[in-house]
Short mmCIF file of C-alpha atoms in Angstrom, two decimals:
data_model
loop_
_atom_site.label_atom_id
_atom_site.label_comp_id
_atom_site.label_asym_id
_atom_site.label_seq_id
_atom_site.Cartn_x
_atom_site.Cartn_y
_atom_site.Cartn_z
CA UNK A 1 83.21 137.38 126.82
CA UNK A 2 82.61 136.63 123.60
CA UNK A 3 85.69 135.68 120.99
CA UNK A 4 87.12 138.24 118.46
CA UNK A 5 90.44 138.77 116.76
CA UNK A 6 91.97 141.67 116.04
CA UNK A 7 93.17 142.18 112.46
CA UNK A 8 95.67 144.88 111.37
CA UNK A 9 95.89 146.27 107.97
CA UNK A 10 99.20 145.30 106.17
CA UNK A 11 100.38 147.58 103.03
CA UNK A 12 102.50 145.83 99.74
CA UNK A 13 105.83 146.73 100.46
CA UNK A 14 106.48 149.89 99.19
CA UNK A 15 103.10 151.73 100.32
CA UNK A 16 101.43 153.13 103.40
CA UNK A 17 98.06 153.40 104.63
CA UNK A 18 95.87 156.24 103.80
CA UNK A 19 92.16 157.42 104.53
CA UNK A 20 91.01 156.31 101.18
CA UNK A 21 91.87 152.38 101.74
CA UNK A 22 90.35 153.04 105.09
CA UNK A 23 87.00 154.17 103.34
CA UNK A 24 87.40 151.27 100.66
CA UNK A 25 87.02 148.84 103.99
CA UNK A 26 84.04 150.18 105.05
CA UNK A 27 82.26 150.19 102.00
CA UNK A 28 83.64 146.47 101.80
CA UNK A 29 81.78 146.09 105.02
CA UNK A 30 78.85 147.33 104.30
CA UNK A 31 78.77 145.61 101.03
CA UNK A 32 78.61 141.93 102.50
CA UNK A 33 75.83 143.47 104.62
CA UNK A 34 77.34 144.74 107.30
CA UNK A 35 74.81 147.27 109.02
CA UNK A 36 76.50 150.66 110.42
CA UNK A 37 75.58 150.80 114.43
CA UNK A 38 77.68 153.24 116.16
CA UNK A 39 80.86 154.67 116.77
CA UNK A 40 83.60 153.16 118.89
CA UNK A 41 87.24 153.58 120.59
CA UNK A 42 89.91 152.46 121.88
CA UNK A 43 92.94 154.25 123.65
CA UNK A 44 96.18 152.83 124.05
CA UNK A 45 98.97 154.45 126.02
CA UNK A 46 102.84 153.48 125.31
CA UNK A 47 104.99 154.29 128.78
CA UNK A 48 108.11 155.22 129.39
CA UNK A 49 110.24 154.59 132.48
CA UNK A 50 110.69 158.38 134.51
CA UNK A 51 115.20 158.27 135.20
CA UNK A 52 117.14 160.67 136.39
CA UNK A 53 119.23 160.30 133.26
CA UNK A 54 118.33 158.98 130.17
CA UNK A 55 120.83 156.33 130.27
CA UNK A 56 119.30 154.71 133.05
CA UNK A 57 115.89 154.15 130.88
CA UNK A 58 117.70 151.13 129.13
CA UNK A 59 117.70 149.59 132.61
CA UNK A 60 113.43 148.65 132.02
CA UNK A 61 111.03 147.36 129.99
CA UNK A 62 110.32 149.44 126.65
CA UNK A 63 107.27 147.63 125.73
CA UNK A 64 105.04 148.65 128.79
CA UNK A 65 102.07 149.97 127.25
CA UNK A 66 98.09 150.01 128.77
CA UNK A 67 94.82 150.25 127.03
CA UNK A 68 91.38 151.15 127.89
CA UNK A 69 88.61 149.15 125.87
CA UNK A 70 84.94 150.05 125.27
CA UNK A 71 83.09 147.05 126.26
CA UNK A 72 85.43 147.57 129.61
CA UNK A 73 84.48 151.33 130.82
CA UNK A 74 85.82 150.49 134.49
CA UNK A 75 88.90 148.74 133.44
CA UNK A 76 92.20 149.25 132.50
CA UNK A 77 94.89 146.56 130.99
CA UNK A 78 98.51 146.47 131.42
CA UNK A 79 100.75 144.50 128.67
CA UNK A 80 104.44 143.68 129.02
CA UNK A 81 105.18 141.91 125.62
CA UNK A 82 108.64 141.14 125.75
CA UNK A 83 107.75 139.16 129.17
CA UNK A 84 104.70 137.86 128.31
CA UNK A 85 102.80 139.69 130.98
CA UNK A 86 98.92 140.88 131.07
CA UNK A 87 97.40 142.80 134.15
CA UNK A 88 94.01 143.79 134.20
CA UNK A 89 93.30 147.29 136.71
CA UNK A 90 90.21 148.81 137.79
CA UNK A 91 90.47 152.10 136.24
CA UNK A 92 91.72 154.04 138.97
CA UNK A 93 95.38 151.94 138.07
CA UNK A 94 96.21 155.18 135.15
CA UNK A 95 95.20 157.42 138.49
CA UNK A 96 98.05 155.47 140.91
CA UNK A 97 100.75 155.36 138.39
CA UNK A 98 100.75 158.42 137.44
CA UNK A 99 100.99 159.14 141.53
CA UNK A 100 103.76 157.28 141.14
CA UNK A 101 105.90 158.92 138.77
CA UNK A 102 107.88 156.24 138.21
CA UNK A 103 106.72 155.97 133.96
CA UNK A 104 105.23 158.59 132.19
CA UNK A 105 103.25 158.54 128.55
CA UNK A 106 105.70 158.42 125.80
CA UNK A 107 102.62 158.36 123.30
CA UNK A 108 99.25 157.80 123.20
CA UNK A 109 96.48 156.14 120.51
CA UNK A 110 93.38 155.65 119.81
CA UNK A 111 91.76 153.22 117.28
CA UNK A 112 88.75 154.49 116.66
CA UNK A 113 85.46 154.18 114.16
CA UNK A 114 82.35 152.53 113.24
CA UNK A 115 80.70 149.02 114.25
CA UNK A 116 78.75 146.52 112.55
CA UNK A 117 76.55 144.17 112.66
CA UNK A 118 76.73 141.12 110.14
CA UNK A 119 74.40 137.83 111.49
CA UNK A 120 76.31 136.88 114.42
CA UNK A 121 79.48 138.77 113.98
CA UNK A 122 80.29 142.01 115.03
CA UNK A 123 82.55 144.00 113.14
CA UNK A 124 84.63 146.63 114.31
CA UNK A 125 86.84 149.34 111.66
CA UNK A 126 89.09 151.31 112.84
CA UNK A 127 91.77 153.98 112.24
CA UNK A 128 95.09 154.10 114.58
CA UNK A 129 95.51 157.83 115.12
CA UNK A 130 97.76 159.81 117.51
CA UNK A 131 95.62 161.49 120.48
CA UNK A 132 96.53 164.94 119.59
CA UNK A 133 96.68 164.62 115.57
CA UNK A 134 95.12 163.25 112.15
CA UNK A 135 97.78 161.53 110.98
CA UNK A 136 96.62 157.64 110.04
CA UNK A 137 99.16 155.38 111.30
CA UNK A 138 97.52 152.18 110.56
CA UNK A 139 93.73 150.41 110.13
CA UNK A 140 92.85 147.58 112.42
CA UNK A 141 89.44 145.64 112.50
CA UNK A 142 87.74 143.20 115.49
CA UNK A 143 85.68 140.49 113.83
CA UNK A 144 83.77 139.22 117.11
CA UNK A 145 81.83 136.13 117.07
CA UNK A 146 79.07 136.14 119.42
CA UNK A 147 78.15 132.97 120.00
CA UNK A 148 81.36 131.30 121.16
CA UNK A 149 83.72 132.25 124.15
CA UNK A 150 86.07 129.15 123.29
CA UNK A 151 89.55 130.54 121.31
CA UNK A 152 89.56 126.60 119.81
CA UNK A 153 85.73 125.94 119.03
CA UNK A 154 85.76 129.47 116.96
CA UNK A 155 88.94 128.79 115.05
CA UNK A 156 87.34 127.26 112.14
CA UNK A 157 84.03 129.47 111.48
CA UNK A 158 86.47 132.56 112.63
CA UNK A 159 88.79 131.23 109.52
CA UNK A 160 86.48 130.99 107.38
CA UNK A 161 84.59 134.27 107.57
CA UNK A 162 88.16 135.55 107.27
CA UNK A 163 88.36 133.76 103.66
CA UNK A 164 85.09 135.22 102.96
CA UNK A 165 86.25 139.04 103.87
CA UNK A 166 89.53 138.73 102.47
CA UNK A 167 87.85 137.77 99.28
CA UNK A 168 85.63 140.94 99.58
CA UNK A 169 88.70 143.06 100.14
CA UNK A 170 90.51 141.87 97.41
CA UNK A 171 87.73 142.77 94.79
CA UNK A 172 89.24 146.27 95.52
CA UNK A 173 92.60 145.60 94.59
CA UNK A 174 93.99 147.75 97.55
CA UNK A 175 97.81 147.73 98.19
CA UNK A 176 98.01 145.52 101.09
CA UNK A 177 95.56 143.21 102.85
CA UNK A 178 94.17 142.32 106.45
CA UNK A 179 96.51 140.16 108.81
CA UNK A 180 95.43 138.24 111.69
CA UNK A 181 98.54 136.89 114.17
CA UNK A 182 97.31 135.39 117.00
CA UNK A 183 99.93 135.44 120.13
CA UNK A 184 100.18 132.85 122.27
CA UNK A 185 97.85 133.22 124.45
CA UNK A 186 99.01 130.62 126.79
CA UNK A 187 102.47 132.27 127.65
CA UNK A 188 100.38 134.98 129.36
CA UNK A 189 98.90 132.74 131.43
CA UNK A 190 95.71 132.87 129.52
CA UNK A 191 93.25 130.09 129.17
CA UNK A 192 90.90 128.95 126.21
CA UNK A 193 88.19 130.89 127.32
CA UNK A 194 88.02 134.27 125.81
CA UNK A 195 88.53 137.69 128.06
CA UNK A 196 89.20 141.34 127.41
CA UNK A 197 93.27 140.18 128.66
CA UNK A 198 92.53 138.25 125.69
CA UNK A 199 91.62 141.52 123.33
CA UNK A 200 94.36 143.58 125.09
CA UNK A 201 97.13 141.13 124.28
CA UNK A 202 95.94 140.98 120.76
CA UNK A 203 96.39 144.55 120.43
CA UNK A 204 99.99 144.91 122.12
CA UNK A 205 100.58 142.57 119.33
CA UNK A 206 99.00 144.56 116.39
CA UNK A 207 100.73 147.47 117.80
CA UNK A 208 104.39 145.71 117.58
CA UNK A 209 103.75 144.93 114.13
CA UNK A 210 102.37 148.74 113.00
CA UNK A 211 105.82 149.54 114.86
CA UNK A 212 107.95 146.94 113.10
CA UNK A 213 105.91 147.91 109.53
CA UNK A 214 106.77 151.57 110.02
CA UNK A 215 110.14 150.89 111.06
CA UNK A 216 111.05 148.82 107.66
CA UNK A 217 109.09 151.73 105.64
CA UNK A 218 111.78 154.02 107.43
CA UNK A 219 114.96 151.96 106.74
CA UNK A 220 113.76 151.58 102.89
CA UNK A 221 113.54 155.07 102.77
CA UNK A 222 117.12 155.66 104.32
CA UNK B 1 92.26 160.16 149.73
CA UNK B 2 91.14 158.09 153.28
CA UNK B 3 90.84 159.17 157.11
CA UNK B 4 92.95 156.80 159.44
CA UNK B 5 93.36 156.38 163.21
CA UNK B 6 95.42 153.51 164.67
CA UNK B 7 96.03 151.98 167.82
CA UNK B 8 97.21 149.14 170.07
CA UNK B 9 95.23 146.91 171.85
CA UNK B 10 96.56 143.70 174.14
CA UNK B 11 95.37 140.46 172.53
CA UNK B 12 93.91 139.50 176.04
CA UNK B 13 91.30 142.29 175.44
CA UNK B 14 90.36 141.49 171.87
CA UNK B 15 87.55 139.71 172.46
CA UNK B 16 85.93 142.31 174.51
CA UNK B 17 86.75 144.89 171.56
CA UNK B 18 84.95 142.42 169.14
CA UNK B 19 81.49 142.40 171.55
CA UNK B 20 81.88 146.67 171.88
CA UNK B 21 82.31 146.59 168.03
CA UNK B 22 79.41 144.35 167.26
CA UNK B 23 77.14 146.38 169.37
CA UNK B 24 78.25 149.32 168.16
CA UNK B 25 78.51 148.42 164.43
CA UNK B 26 75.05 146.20 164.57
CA UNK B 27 76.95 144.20 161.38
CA UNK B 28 78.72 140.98 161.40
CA UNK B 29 82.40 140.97 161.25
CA UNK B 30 84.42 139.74 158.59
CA UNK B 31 87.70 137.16 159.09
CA UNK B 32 90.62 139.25 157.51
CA UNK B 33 94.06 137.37 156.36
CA UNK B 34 95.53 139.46 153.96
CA UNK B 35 99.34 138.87 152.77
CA UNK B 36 100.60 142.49 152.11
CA UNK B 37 104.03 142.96 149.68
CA UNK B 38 105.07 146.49 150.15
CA UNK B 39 107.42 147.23 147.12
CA UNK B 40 109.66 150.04 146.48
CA UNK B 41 110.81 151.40 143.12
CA UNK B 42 114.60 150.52 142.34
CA UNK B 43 117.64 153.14 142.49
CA UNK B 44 117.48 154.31 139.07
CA UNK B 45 113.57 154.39 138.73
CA UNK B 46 111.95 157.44 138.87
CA UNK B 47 113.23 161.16 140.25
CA UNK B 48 111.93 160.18 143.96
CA UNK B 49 111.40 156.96 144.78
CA UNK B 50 107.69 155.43 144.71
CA UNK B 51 106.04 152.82 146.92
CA UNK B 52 103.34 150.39 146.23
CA UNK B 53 101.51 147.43 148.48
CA UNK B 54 100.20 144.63 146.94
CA UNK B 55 97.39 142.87 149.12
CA UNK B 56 96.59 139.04 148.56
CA UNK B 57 93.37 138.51 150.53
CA UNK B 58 93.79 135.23 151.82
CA UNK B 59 90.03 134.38 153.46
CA UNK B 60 88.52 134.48 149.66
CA UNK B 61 88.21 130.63 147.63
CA UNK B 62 90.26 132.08 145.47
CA UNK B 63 92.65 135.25 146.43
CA UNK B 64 91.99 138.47 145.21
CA UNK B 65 95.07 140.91 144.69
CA UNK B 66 94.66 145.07 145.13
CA UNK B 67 97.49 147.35 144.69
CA UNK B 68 97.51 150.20 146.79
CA UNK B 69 99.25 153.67 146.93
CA UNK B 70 99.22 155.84 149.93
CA UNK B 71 100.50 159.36 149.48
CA UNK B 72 101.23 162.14 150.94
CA UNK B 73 98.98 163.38 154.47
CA UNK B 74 97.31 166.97 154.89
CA UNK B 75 99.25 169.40 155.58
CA UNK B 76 98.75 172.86 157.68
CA UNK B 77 97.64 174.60 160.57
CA UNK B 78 94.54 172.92 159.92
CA UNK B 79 95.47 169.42 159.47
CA UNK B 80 97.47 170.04 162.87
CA UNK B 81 94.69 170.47 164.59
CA UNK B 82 92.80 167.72 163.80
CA UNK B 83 93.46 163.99 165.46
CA UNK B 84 92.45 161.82 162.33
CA UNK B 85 95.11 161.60 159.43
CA UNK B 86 93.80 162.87 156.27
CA UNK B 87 96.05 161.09 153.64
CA UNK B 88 95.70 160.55 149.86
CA UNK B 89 95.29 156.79 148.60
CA UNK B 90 94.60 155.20 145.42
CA UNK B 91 93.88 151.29 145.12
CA UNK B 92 92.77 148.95 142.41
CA UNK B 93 91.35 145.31 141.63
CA UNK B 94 94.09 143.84 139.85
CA UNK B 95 94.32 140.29 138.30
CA UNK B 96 96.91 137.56 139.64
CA UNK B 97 99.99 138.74 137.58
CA UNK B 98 100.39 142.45 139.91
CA UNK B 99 103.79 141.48 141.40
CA UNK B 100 105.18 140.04 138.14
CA UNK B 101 104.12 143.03 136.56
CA UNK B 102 106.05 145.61 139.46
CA UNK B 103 108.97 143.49 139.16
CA UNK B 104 108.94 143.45 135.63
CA UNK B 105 108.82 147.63 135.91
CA UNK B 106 111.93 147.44 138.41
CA UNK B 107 110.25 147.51 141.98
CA UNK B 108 112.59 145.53 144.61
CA UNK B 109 110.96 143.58 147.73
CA UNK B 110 110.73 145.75 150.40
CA UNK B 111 109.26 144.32 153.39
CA UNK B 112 106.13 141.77 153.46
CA UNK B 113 103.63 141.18 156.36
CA UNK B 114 100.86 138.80 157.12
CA UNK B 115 97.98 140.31 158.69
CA UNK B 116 95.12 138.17 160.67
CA UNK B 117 92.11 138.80 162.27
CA UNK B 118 88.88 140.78 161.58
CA UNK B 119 86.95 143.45 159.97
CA UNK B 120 83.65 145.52 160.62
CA UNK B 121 82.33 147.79 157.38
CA UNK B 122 79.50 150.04 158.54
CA UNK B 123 77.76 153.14 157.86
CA UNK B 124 77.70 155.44 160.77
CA UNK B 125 77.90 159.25 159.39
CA UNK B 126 80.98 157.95 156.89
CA UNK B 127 81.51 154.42 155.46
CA UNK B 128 84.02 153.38 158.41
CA UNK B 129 86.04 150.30 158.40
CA UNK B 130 87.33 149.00 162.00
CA UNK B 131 90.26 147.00 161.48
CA UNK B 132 91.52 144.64 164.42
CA UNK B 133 94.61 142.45 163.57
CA UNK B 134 98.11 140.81 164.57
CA UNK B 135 100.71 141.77 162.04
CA UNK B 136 102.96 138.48 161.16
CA UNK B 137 106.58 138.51 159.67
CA UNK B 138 107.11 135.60 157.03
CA UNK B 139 110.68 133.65 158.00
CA UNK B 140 110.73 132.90 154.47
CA UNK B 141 109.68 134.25 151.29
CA UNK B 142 106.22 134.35 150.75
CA UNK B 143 105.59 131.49 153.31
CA UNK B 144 102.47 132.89 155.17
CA UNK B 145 102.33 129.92 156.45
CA UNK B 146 105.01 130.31 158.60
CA UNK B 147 104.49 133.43 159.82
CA UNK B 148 104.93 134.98 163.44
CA UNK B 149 103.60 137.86 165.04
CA UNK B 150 105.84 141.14 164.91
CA UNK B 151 104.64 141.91 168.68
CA UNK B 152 103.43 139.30 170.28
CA UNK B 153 100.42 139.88 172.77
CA UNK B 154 99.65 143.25 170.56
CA UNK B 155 97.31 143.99 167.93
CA UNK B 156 96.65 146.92 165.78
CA UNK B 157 93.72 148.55 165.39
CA UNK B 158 93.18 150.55 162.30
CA UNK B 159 89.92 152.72 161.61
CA UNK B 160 89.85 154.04 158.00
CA UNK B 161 87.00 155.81 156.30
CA UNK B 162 87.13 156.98 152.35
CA UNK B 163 87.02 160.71 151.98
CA UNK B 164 86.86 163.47 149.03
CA UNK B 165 88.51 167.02 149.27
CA UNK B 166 84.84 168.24 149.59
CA UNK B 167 83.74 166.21 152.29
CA UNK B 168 86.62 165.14 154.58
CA UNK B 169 85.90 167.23 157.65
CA UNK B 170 82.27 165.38 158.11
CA UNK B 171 84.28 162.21 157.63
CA UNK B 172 86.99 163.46 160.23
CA UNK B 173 84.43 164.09 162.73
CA UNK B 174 82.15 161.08 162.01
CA UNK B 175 85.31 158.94 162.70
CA UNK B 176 86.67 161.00 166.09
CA UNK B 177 83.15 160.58 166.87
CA UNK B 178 83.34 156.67 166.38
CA UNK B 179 86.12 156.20 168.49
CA UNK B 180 85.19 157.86 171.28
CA UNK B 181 82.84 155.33 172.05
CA UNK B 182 86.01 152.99 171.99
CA UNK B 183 88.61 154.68 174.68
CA UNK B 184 88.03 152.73 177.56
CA UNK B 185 89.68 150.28 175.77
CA UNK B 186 91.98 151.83 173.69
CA UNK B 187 92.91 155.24 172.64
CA UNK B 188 93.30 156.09 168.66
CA UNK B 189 95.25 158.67 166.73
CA UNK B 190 97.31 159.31 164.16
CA UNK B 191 99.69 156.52 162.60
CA UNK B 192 102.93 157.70 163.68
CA UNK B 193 102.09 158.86 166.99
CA UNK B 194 102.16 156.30 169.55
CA UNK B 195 100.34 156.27 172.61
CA UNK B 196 100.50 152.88 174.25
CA UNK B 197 97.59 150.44 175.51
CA UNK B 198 94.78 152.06 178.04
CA UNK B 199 95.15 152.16 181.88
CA UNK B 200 91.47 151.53 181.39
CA UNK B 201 91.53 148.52 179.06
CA UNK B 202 91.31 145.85 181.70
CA UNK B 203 88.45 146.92 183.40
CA UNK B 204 86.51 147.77 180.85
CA UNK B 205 87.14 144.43 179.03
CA UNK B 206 85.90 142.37 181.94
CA UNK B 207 82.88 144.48 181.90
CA UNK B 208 82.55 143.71 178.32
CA UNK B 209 83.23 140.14 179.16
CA UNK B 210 80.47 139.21 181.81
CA UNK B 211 77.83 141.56 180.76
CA UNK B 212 78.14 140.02 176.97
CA UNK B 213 77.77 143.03 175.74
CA UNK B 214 74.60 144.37 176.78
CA UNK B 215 75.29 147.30 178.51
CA UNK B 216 74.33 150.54 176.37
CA UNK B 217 76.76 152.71 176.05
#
C-alpha cells in the first residue's frame, strides 16, 4: 500500500462548510493539473452499544466506529480511538455483529467524490454526508503518493506538495483551510510501512475533529 | 450457515481413521493446533447475551486469528428429521488486535480450549471438512503450552460442510453420505446428542491397520 494522508477541511471560526467551498477545491484541483478520473466512496459507520437501559451504555466505548474503503472491497476496519485500537475484518465482520446485537448503528457516513490524478499523486475530494441526507457536514481530501509505502521516507515530498496546495487554496481566499493531523500511528500497533489500518485510523481521527469542530460551532451558538 | 456432525473416537483408533480418511479423501491432511477463546458479552451488553470464538491457528509461521459466530440451528419438523445439524455461522479474517478489540466492547473470558491434531478439506458432492482432534484445557491463561486433554484417550471428530438456504439439503445428504463410509469406526450425529465410541471400532481399526489401507471400501 501506497502512503496517503487524509486532510480535513477546517472553517475560520465563526463559519461552516458549504457546497460552494467544496466546488472552489475542485476547481483548485484541477487548476494545478489535476485530471478528473472517477468517482469514489467511503462509508463510515459510528456504533452504539445495544443495553437494556440507557444508563448502562456509559458502561462502553463511545468511539467504536468501522469503515469500509474503496481500494479494500472485501474488507472492513474496526477503530477504537480512545484505546488506540485498529482491527481489520473480512467483510462478512458488519454481517456477524449485527448477528450479534450487542451494538447497533448510531449513524452512518459516507465521504464521497471525485479522484485525480496529478504526476505521481493521487488526489482524492470528498464531501462527508449523512447516508440518508444532503446535508454537508465536512470536506476531507487523500493526497496519496504512489511511489512510497514508508510513513518517514514520504514525510518531506508529502510536506511539501502540501505547501504547494495550500498555496493554491489560499488564492481563493476561502474561510478556512485544509488540516493534516497525523495520529500516532505507533500506539495502534502500527508500523512504518503504510496499510489501509493506516487510512482507517486517519479517518477515525478526521472524524473526531469534524465532531469536536461541530461541537464548538454549537456551544458558540448557545 | 454450515452442516455439522460430531463424534468420538478412542485415540488408540486414530490412526486407522487417518488411513480410511486418506483413502477416502485422496488429499493430504493438514496438522491443526488452533487456540480457541470463546467470549461472552458482559451483563449489561446487549438485550440477550451474544457469543463469539476467537481462533488463533497455531501451525501457521505466523498465527492467523478468525472470529467466529455460530447461531441459531434449523428448526421444524423438517430439521427433525434430518441427522446433520443445519446451523447458521458467520466467520472472518481478522488482524492480531480481535481479543483487544472484544474486550474493549465488554466481552468477559468465557472458557478457552486448545485443539490438536488434523484436518482433511475435500470436495466430494459439498466442500467437506473432516476434523479429528484432542480438545486441551489451558491450567493457565493463555498458556497453550501447558495444556491437557479434557478427555483423555478421546478425540472429537467434527465433519462440517458450508451451506446456503438454497442448497443445504444436497449438502445434508452429501455429508450423511460421507459418513457412512466412516461407521465402523465411529458413528456421527448431531452435536448435542451423544452416542458413545463403536462396538465396531476395534476391529475395523486393525483391519485398517495391517491392510494399510488398501482395502476398497
Amino acid at each position: 500500500m501506497t502512503l496517503k494522508w487524509v486532510l480535513h477541511w477546517q472553517p475560520n471560526a465563526g463559519s461552516t462548510v458549504n457546497s460552494q467551498i467544496l466546488s472552489e477545491v475542485s476547481q483548485c484541483v484541477e487548476s494545478i493539473n489535476g485530471v478528473k478520473e472517477g468517482r469514489w466512496r467511503a462509508t463510515l459507520t459510528f456504533y452504539k452499544p445495544h443495553t437494556r437501559e440507557q444508563s448502562m451504555a456509559v458502561d462502553f466505548p463511545r468511539d467504536f466506529l468501522g469503515i469500509s474503503l474503496p481500494e479494500q472491497p472485501n474488507k472492513y476496519y474496526f477503530i477504537i480511538r480512545g484505546q488506540r485500537i485498529v482491527l481489520e475484518a473480512d467483510s462478512s465482520i458488519q454481517t456477524l455483529m449485527e448477528k450479534l446485537q450487542s451494538y447497533k448503528t448510531r449513524v452512518a457516513l459516507h465521504f464521497d467524490g471525485f479522484q485525480y490524478q496529478l504526476g505521481d499523486f493521487q488526489l482524492r475530494v470528498g464531501k462527508v454526508v449523512p447516508t440518508h441526507s444532503e446535508n454537508l457536514r465536512g470536506i476531507v481530501m487523500e493526497v496519496e503518493y504512489l511511489p512510497i509505502s514508508s510513513v518517514e521516507k514520504a514525510r518531506q515530498i508529502m510536506e511539501e506538495f502540501l505547501d504547494i496546495w495550500q498555496e493554491a487554496v489560499s488564492k481563493r481566499s476561502l474561510p478556512g483551510h485544509f488540516m493534516h493531523m497525523e495520529p500516532n500511528f505507533a500506539e495502534y500497533g502500527l508500523a512504518d510501512h503504510y496499510t489501509s489500518q493506516h487510512t482507517a485510523v486517519q479517518y477515525a481521527t478526521v472524524m473526531a475533529q469534524l465532531i469536536a469542530t461541530v461541537q464548538a460551532v454549537q456551544s458558540v451558538r448557545n | 450457515m454450515e452442516c455439522v456432525v460430531q463424534g468420538i473416537i478412542e485415540t488408540q483408533h486414530v490412526e486407522a481413521l487417518e488411513i480410511l480418511l486418506q483413502g477416502l479423501c485422496g488429499v493430504h491432511k493438514e496438522r491443526l493446533r488452533i487456540h480457541e477463546i470463546c467470549l461472552k458479552s458482559g451483563p449489561n451488553l446487549g438485550v440477550v447475551a451474544s457469543e463469539v470464538r476467537l481462533l488463533c491457528d497455531l501451525e501457521q509461521p505466523e498465527s492467523t486469528w478468525t472470529v467466529r459466530h455460530i447461531g441459531g440451528a434449523m428448526r421444524g419438523a423438517g430439521a427433525e428429521q434430518i441427522s446433520v445439524l443445519v446451523r447458521t455461522m458467520v466467520e472472518s479474517k481478522v488482524s492480531k488486535n480481535a481479543l483487544r478489540l472484544f474486550y474493549a466492547l465488554g466481552y468477559k473470558l468465557d472458557h478457552e480450549l486448545l485443539r490438536v491434531g488434523f484436518t482433511f478439506h475435500f470436495q466430494r458432492g459439498a466442500q467437506i471438512t473432516v476434523t479429528v482432534s484432542s480438545v486441551n484445557k489451558m491450567l493457565k491463561l493463555h498458556a497453550t503450552d501447558e495444556a491437557v486433554p479434557v478427555t483423555p484417550g478421546i478425540q472429537l471428530v467434527e465433519v462440517t460442510a458450508p451451506a446456503s438456504a438454497e442448497n443445504y439439503s444436497e449438502v445434508v445428504a452429501a455429508v450423511s453420505s460421507f459418513c457412512e463410509y466412516l461407521a465402523p469406526l465411529l458413528h456421527l450425529s448431531k452435536p448435542g446428542i451423544s452416542t458413545g465410541v463403536v462396538p465396531t471400532a476395534a476391529a475395523a481399526a486393525a483391519s485398517l491397520m495391517s491392510d494399510g489401507g488398501g482395502t476398497p471400501l
